[in-house]
Coordinates of C-alpha atoms in Angstrom, one line a residue:
M1 CA -0.3 -0.1 0.1
P2 CA 1.6 3.4 -0.8
V3 CA 2.1 5.6 2.1
D4 CA 0.0 8.5 1.1
A5 CA -2.8 6.2 1.1
F6 CA -1.9 4.5 4.7
S7 CA -1.9 8.4 6.0
A8 CA -5.2 9.5 4.2
D9 CA -7.1 6.1 5.9
S10 CA -5.1 6.6 9.3
L11 CA -6.4 10.3 9.2
R12 CA -9.8 9.3 8.2
Y13 CA -10.0 6.3 10.8
P14 CA -7.0 7.4 13.5
V15 CA -8.5 4.4 16.1
G16 CA -8.8 2.4 13.0
R17 CA -12.1 1.3 10.9
F18 CA -15.4 -0.4 13.5
V19 CA -15.3 -3.9 13.1
A20 CA -18.4 -5.5 14.9
A21 CA -17.5 -8.7 17.0
P22 CA -19.3 -11.7 15.6
A23 CA -21.6 -12.0 19.1
F24 CA -22.1 -10.4 22.6
V25 CA -19.2 -10.2 25.0
S26 CA -20.5 -9.2 28.3
A27 CA -17.0 -8.2 29.6
S28 CA -16.8 -5.6 27.1
V29 CA -19.7 -3.4 28.2
R30 CA -17.6 -2.0 31.1
E31 CA -15.1 -1.0 28.4
W32 CA -18.0 0.5 25.9
R33 CA -19.7 2.0 29.0
H34 CA -16.4 4.1 29.8
D35 CA -15.8 5.3 26.4
I36 CA -19.9 6.5 26.0
A37 CA -19.7 7.8 29.6
D38 CA -16.4 9.9 29.3
L39 CA -16.6 11.6 26.1
P40 CA -17.9 14.8 27.2
S41 CA -14.9 15.3 29.5
R42 CA -12.5 13.9 26.9
L43 CA -14.3 16.7 24.1
R44 CA -13.9 19.1 26.6
D45 CA -10.2 18.5 27.3
A46 CA -9.6 17.9 23.1
I47 CA -11.1 21.5 22.6
R48 CA -9.6 23.1 25.7
G49 CA -7.8 26.6 24.5
L50 CA -8.8 26.3 20.9
N51 CA -9.5 29.4 19.1
Q52 CA -12.0 30.8 16.8
V53 CA -9.8 29.7 13.7
Q54 CA -8.5 26.5 15.3
L55 CA -12.0 25.3 16.1
D56 CA -13.0 26.3 11.9
T57 CA -9.8 24.2 10.8
P58 CA -10.4 20.9 9.2
Y59 CA -9.2 17.8 11.2
R60 CA -8.0 16.7 7.6
E61 CA -8.0 17.6 3.4
G62 CA -11.8 17.3 2.9
G63 CA -12.8 16.3 6.7
W64 CA -15.4 18.1 8.9
T65 CA -13.7 21.3 11.0
V66 CA -13.5 20.7 14.7
R67 CA -16.6 22.5 15.3
Q68 CA -18.7 20.2 12.7
T69 CA -17.2 17.4 14.2
V70 CA -18.4 18.3 18.1
H71 CA -22.3 19.3 16.7
H72 CA -21.6 16.0 14.9
L73 CA -21.3 14.2 18.0
A74 CA -24.4 15.8 19.5
D75 CA -26.5 15.2 16.5
S76 CA -25.8 11.3 16.0
H77 CA -25.6 10.6 19.7
A78 CA -28.8 12.2 20.0
N79 CA -30.3 10.0 17.1
A80 CA -28.5 7.2 19.0
Y81 CA -29.8 7.8 22.0
T82 CA -33.5 7.8 20.6
R83 CA -33.0 4.7 18.7
F84 CA -32.0 2.5 21.9
R85 CA -35.3 4.0 23.4
L86 CA -37.1 3.0 20.5
A87 CA -35.1 -0.8 20.5
L88 CA -36.4 -1.4 24.1
T89 CA -39.9 -0.3 23.6
E90 CA -41.0 -1.5 20.5
D91 CA -40.6 -4.5 18.5
A92 CA -37.5 -4.4 16.2
P93 CA -38.6 -0.6 15.0
T94 CA -37.5 0.6 11.6
I95 CA -35.5 3.7 12.4
R96 CA -35.0 7.0 10.2
P97 CA -31.3 7.1 9.0
Y98 CA -30.3 10.9 7.9
D99 CA -27.4 12.5 5.8
E100 CA -24.7 13.4 8.6
A101 CA -22.7 15.4 6.1
L102 CA -25.8 17.2 5.4
W103 CA -26.5 17.8 8.7
A104 CA -22.6 18.7 9.1
E105 CA -23.3 21.7 6.6
L106 CA -26.2 23.5 8.4
P107 CA -25.4 26.6 9.8
D108 CA -25.9 25.8 13.1
A109 CA -23.0 23.3 12.8
R110 CA -21.0 25.7 10.9
T111 CA -21.2 28.3 13.4
M112 CA -22.7 27.8 17.0
P113 CA -20.4 27.5 19.8
V114 CA -19.3 24.1 20.5
G115 CA -20.3 24.6 24.2
V116 CA -23.9 24.1 23.1
S117 CA -23.3 20.7 21.9
I118 CA -20.8 19.8 24.6
E119 CA -23.7 20.4 27.1
L120 CA -26.0 18.4 25.2
L121 CA -23.7 15.3 25.2
S122 CA -23.1 16.1 28.8
G123 CA -26.5 15.5 30.1
L124 CA -27.4 12.8 27.1
H125 CA -24.6 10.6 28.0
A126 CA -25.8 11.0 31.5
R127 CA -29.5 9.7 30.6
W128 CA -27.7 7.5 27.9
I129 CA -25.4 5.3 30.3
A130 CA -28.5 5.6 33.0
L131 CA -30.5 3.3 30.8
I132 CA -27.4 1.1 29.7
D133 CA -26.8 0.3 33.3
T134 CA -30.6 -0.9 33.4
F135 CA -30.3 -3.7 30.8
R136 CA -31.1 -7.1 31.5
R137 CA -28.9 -9.7 29.5
D138 CA -32.0 -10.4 27.2
E139 CA -32.2 -6.5 26.2
W140 CA -28.7 -6.3 24.8
H141 CA -30.2 -8.3 21.9
R142 CA -33.2 -6.4 21.3
T143 CA -33.0 -4.9 18.1
Y144 CA -33.6 -1.9 15.6
I145 CA -33.9 -2.1 11.5
H146 CA -31.5 0.2 9.9
P147 CA -32.8 0.6 6.5
E148 CA -29.9 1.5 4.8
Q149 CA -27.7 -1.8 6.2
H150 CA -30.9 -3.8 5.3
R151 CA -30.5 -5.8 9.0
A152 CA -31.4 -5.8 12.3
V153 CA -28.8 -4.0 14.9
P154 CA -29.0 -5.7 17.7
L155 CA -28.1 -2.8 21.2
W156 CA -24.9 -4.5 22.1
E157 CA -23.6 -3.7 18.5
A158 CA -25.0 -0.1 18.4
T159 CA -23.0 0.3 21.6
A160 CA -19.8 -1.0 20.7
L161 CA -20.3 1.4 17.6
Y162 CA -21.4 4.3 19.6
A163 CA -18.3 3.8 21.7
W164 CA -16.3 3.1 18.9
H165 CA -17.5 6.9 17.7
C166 CA -16.5 8.3 20.8
R167 CA -12.9 7.4 20.7
H168 CA -13.0 8.0 17.2
H169 CA -13.8 11.8 16.6
V170 CA -11.8 12.9 20.0
A171 CA -9.0 11.2 18.5
H172 CA -9.8 13.0 14.9
I173 CA -9.5 16.6 17.4
N174 CA -5.9 15.1 19.3
H175 CA -4.5 13.9 16.2
L176 CA -4.9 17.9 14.2
R177 CA -3.8 19.4 17.9
S178 CA -0.4 17.5 17.8
D179 CA -0.3 17.6 14.3
K180 CA -0.3 21.4 14.2
G181 CA 1.4 22.2 17.3
W182 CA -1.8 23.4 19.3
R183 CA -0.9 23.6 22.9
E184 CA -3.5 24.6 26.0

């Protein structure tokens, strides 16, 4: 593989691509829970001291700005939390996908202060963790139907995905900070 291709892929997926385990492993729950619970504080640390120009810098060529990334996390995780609640209260509901790239281009995602989304994530993740902490073993296997994936997604897999998603986007910001030499 050419060096440039590897570099581009590692910039796009700094913690690697998400790969779902073939089956639920209850020992993984603690790690997933930790990643989701800690996102708001890790995100605050990642953006601490960044000025407006830095917040409006893309984490990679063709990628979102730091600001858009923070707002994307709030958008994505609000949708995820709703999907979890639907899966727990309905029999394999079909979720409604959305175009995250278009959402990231909306004026609020391009201009709003990032603190608004971090506060949203703080409350949202507190609720999400409180919900996850109540799961019985059978509830990890409840599903929602993702029409773009044409399959049922079990909550254990969705939890693993969003734990990865937390690490993935914080790594984008931290890599950019390191690459640019931005210190607090």
